[in-house]
Short mmCIF file of C-alpha atoms and ligand atoms in Angstrom, two decimals:
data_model
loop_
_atom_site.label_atom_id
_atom_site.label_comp_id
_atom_site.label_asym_id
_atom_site.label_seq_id
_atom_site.Cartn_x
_atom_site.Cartn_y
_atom_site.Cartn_z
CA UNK A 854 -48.70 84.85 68.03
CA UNK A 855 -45.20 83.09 67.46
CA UNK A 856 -44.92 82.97 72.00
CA UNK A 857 -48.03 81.45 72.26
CA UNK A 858 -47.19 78.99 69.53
CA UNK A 859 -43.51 78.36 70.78
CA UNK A 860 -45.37 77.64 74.35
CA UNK A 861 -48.31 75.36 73.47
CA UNK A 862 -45.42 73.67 71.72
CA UNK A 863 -43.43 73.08 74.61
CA UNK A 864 -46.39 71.69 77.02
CA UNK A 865 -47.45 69.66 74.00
CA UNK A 866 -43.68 68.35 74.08
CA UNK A 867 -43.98 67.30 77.35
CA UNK A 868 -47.72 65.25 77.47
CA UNK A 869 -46.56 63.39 74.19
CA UNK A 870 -43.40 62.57 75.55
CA UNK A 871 -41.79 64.41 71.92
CA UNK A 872 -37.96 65.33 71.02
CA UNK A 873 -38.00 67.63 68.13
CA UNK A 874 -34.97 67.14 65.66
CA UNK A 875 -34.36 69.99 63.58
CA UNK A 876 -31.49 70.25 60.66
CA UNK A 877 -29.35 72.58 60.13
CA UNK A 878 -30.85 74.13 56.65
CA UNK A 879 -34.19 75.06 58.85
CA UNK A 880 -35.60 78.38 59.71
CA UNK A 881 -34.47 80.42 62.54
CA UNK A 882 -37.62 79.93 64.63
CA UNK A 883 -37.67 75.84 63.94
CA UNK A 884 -34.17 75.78 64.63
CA UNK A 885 -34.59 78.03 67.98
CA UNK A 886 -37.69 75.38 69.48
CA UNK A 887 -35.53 72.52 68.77
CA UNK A 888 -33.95 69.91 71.57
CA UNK A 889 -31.17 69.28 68.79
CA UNK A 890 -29.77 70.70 65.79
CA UNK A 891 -27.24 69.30 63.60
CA UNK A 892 -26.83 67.23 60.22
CA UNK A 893 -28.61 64.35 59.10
CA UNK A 894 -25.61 61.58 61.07
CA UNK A 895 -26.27 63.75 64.18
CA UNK A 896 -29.94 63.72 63.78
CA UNK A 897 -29.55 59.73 63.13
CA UNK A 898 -27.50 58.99 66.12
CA UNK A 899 -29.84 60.92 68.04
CA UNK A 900 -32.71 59.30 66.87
CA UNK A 901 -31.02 56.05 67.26
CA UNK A 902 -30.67 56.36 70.92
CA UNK A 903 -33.48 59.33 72.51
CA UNK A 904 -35.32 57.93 74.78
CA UNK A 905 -38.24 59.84 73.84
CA UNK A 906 -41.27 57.86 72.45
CA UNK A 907 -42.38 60.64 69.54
CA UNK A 908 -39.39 61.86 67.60
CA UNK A 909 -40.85 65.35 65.67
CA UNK A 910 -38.57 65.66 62.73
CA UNK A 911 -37.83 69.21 60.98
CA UNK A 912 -36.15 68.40 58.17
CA UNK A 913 -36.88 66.75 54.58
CA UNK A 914 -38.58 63.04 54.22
CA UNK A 915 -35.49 60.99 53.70
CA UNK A 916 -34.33 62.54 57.19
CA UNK A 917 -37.58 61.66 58.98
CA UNK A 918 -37.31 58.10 57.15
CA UNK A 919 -33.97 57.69 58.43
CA UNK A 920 -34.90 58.32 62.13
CA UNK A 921 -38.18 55.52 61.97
CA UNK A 922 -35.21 53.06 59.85
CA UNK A 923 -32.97 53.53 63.30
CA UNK A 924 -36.06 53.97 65.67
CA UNK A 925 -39.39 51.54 64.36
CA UNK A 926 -40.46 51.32 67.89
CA UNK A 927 -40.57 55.35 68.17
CA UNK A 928 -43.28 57.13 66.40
CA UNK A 929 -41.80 59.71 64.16
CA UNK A 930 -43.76 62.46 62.72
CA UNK A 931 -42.82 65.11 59.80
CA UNK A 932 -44.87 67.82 60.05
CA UNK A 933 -44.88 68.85 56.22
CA UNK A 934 -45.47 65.84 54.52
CA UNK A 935 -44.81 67.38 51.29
CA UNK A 936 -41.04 68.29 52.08
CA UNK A 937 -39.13 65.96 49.64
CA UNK A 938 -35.80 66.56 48.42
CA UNK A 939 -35.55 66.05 44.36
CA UNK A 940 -32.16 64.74 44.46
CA UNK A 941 -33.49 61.78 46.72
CA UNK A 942 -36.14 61.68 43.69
CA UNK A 943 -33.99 61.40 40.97
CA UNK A 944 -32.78 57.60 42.06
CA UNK A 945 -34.66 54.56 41.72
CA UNK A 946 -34.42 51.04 42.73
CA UNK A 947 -34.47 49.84 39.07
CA UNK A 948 -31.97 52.35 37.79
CA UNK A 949 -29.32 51.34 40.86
CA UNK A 950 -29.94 47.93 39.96
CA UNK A 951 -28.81 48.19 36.18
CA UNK A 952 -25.88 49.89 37.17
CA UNK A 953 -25.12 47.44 39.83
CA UNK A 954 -25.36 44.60 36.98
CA UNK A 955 -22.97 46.85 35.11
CA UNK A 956 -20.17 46.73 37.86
CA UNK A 957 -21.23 43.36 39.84
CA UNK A 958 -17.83 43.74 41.79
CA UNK A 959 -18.56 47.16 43.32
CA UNK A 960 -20.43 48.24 46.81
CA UNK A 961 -22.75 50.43 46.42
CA UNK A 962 -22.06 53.28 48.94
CA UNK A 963 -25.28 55.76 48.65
CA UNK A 964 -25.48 59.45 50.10
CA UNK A 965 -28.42 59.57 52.59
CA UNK A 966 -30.60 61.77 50.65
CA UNK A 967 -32.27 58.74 49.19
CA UNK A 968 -35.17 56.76 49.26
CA UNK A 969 -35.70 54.49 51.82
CA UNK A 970 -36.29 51.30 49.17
CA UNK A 971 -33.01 52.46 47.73
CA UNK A 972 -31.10 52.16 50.94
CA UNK A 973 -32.01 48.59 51.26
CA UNK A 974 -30.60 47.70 47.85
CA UNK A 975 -27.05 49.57 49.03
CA UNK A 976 -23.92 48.12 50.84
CA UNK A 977 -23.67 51.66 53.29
CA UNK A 978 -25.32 54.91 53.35
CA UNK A 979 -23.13 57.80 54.19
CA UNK A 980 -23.56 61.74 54.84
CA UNK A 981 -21.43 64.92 53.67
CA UNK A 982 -18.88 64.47 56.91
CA UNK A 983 -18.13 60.53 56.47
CA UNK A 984 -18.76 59.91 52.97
CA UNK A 985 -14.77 59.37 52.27
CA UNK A 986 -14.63 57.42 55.81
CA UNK A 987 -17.35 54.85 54.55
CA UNK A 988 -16.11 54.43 50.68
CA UNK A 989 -12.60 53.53 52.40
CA UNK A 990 -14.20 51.37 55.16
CA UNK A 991 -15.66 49.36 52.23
CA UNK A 992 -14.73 46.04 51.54
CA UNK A 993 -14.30 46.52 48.08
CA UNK A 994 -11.82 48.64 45.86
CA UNK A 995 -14.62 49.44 43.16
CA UNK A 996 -17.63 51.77 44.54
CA UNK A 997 -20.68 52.85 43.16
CA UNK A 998 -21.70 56.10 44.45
CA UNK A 999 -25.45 57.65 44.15
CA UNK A 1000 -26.97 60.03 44.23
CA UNK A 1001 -25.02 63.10 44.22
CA UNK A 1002 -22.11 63.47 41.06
CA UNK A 1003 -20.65 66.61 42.92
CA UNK A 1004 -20.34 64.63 46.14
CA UNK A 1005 -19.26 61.70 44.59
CA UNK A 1006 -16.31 63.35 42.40
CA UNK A 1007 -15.35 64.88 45.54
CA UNK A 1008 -14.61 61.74 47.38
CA UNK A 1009 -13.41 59.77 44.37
CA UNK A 1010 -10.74 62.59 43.92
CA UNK A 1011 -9.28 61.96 47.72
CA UNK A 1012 -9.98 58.09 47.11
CA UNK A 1013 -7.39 55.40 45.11
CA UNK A 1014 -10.63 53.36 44.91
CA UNK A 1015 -12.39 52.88 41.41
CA UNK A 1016 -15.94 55.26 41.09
CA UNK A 1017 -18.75 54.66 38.84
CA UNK A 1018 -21.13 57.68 39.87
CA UNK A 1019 -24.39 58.45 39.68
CA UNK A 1020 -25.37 61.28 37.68
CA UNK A 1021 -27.97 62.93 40.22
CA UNK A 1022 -27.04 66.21 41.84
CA UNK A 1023 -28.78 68.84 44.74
CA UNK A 1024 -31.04 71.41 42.62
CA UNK A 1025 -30.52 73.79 45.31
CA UNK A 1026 -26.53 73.40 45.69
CA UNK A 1027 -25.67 72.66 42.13
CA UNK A 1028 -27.06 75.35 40.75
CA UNK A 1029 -24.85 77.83 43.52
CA UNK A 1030 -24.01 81.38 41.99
CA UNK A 1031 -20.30 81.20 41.80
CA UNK A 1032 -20.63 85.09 40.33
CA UNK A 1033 -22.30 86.25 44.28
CA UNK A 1034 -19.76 84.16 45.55
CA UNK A 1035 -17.12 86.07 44.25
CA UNK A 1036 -18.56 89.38 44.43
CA UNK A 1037 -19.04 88.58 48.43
CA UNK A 1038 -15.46 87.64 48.47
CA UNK A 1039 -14.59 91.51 47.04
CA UNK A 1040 -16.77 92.89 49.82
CA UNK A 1041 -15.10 90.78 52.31
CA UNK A 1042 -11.60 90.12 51.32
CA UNK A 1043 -10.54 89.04 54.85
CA UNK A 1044 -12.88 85.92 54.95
CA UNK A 1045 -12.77 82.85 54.55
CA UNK A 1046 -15.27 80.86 51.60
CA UNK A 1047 -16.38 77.56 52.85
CA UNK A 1048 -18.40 75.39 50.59
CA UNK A 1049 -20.51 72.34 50.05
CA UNK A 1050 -19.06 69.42 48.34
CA UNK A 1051 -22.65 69.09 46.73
CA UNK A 1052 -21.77 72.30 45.16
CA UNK A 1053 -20.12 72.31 41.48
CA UNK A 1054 -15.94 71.56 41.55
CA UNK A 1055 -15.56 74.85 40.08
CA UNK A 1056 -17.13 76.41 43.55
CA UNK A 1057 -14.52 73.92 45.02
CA UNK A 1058 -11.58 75.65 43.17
CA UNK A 1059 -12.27 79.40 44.53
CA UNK A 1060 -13.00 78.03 48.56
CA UNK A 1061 -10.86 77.87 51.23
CA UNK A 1062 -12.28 74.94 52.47
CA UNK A 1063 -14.76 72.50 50.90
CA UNK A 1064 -16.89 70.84 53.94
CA UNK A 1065 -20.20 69.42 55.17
CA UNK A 1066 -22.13 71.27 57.32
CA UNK A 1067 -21.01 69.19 60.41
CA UNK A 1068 -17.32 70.15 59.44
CA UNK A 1069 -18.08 73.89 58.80
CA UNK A 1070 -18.99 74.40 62.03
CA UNK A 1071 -15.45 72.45 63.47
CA UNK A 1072 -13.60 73.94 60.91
CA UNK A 1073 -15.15 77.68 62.38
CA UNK A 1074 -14.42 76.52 65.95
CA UNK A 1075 -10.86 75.66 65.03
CA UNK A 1076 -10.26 78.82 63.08
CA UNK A 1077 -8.81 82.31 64.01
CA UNK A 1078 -10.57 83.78 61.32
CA UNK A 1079 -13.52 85.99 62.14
CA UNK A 1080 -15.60 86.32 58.86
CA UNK A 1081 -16.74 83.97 56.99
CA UNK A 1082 -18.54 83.28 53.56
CA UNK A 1083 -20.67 80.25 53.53
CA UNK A 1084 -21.57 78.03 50.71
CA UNK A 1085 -24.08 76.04 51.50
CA UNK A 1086 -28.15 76.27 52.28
CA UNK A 1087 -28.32 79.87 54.03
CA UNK A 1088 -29.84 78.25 56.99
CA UNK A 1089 -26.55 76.97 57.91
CA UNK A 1090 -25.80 80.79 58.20
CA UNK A 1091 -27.97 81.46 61.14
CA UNK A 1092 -27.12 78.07 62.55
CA UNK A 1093 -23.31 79.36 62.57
CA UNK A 1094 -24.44 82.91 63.79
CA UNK A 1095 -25.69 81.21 66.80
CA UNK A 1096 -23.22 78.97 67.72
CA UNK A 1097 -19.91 81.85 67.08
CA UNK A 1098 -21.81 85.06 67.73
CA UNK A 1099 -17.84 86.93 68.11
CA UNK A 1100 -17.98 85.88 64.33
CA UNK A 1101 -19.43 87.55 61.41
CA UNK A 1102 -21.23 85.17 58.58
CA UNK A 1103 -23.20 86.05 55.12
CA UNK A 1104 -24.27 83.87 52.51
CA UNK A 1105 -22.57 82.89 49.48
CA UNK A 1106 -23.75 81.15 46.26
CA UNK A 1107 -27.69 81.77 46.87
CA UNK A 1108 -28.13 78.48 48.02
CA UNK A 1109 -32.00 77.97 49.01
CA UNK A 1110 -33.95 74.73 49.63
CA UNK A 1111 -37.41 75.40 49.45
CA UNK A 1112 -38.59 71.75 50.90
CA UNK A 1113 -36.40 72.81 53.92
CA UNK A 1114 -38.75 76.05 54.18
CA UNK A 1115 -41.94 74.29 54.15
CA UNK A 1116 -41.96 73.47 58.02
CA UNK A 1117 -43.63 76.00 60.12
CA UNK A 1118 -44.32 76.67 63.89
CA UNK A 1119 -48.31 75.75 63.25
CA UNK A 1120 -47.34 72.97 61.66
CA UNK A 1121 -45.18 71.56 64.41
CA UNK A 1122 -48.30 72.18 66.60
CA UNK A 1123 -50.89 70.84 64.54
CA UNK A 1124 -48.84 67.61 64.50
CA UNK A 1125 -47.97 67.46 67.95
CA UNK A 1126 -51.72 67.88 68.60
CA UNK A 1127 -52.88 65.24 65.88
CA UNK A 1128 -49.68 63.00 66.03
CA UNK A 1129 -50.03 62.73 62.54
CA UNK A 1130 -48.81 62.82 59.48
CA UNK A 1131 -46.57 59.68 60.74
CA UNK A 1132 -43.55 58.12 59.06
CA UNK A 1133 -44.43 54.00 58.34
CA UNK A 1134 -42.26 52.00 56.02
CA UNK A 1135 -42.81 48.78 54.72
CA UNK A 1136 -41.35 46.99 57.35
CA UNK A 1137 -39.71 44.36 54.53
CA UNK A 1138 -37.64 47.33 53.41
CA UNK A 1139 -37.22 49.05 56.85
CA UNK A 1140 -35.22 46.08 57.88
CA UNK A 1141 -33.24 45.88 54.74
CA UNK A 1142 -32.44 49.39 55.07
CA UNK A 1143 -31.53 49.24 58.73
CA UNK A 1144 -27.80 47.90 57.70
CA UNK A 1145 -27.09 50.23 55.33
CA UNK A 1146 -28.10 52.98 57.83
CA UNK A 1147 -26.40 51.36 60.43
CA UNK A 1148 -22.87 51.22 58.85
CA UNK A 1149 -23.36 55.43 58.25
CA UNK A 1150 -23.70 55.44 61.82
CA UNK A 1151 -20.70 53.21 63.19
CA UNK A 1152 -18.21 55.18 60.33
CA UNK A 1153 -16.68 58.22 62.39
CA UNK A 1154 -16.01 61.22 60.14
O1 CIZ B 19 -25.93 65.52 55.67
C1 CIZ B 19 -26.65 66.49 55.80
O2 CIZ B 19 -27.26 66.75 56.82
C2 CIZ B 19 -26.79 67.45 54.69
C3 CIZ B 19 -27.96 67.34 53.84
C4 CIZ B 19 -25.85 68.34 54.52
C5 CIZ B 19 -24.69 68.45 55.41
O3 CIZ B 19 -23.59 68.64 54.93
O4 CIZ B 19 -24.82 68.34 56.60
#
């Protein structure tokens, strides 16, 4: 069932002229049909510049978003419509506009897991592996950073510039077991614990390293170590297992995103075959997005 899916796929591919974009966080068998795999700034810079004219996105809706804000003239389809990501959800334009009222001399630098309306009312966007690059590229020592507290505290503590941050945080990451953590740490005393910086501090204060997912898989390639504990959505761990097969890698934490589940190989084909559900924006908002995007993309991590 799953070859005859994976090759109907890959002819469909072809006639529709498709690049499918996959993040790290999804299932092995979306992550093994995939032309590219990475984080959301890969994914963007891809999307920015494929010269494909149907961009299938695997991934959550802010990431599919992000690749029609870089791309309008490319259609851009996200095969489970329903995969949202509640810590995108938990911002509104209204609420970042009080708060920008409160502190009228601050830019408002906003993680990328936002909504699209959102992103036109920011200065930058940014991602896990250049958020500290884009608060200090700012032109402004006072920064208001949204959505994600943990992320934000992270980057204020490595920053001399003044924070006001939102309180929003990733149900999946904040939420991360410290206690399995730990108790994987026993089992494997010779690895290494890398974590997400959308995880709590306290996760921070037990890791050896406290990265994006971008910057876990450098920090792997850099290292001599050869097991290694991983802190962040466990589809990062088969992503790593595939990339440093000499290595050994478990999960630690628990970390799960369901949205990131809810794309499947029938789903891909049903919407290569239908070309639907597409990604359209109000193109008023697209456009005021498009610089906040666009400064996430220029901002090397
Ligand atoms: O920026 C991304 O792609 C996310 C959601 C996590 C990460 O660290 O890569």
């Amino acid at each position: 069932m799953r070859n005859k899916q994976v090759s109907e796929i890959k002819s469909l591919k072809d006639e529709r002229d498709a690049v499918i974009l996959a993040h790290s966080y999804q299932p092995p068998e979306i992550q093994d049909i995939a032309d590219h795999v990475g984080d959301s700034l890969e994914l963007s810079r891809i999307a920015a510049i494929t010269e494909s004219s149907v961009i299938v996105f695997c991934g959550v809706k802010f990431m599919a978003e992000t690749a029609h804000i870089l791309s309008p003239q490319k259609t851009v389809l996200l095969p489970e419509p329903e995969a949202g990501c509640p810590l995108a959800d938990c911002i509104c334009v209204p609420a970042l506009k009080s708060m920008q009222e409160l502190y009228p001399d601050a830019l408002t630098v906003l993680y990328v897991n936002s909504p699209a309306d959102v992103k036109a009312e920011s200065y930058a966007c940014c991602t896990s592996a250049n958020a500290l690059a884009v608060v200090e590229s700012a032109p402004s020592d006072e920064i208001i950073f949204a959505p994600d507290r943990n992320l934000g505290t992270f980057v204020s503590r490595r920053s001399d510039k003044t924070f006001h941050i939102w309180n929003g945080a990733c149900r999946s990451h904040a939420i991360a077991d410290l206690q399995h953590m730990q108790t994987r740490m026993e089992e494997w005393p010779d690895a290494e614990l890398l974590v997400h910086p959308e995880t709590p501090p306290a996760a921070w204060d037990i890791a050896h390293a406290v990265l994006g997912t971008g910057g876990m898989i450098r920090y792997v390639g850099e290292s001599s170590t050869k097991r290694f504990i991983i802190g962040t959505e466990e589809g990062m761990v088969y992503r790593l297992r595939t990339l440093y097969p000499d290595r050994e890698f478990t999960g630690g934490g628990n970390i799960y995103c369901i949205n990131m589940k809810k794309i499947t190989l029938q789903k891909i084909l049903d919407s290569l075959r239908n070309m639907e559900p597409i990604i359209e924006l109000d193109p008023r908002i697209r456009k005021k997005a498009n610089a906040a995007v666009a400064r996430m993309t220029e901002v090397t991590e």
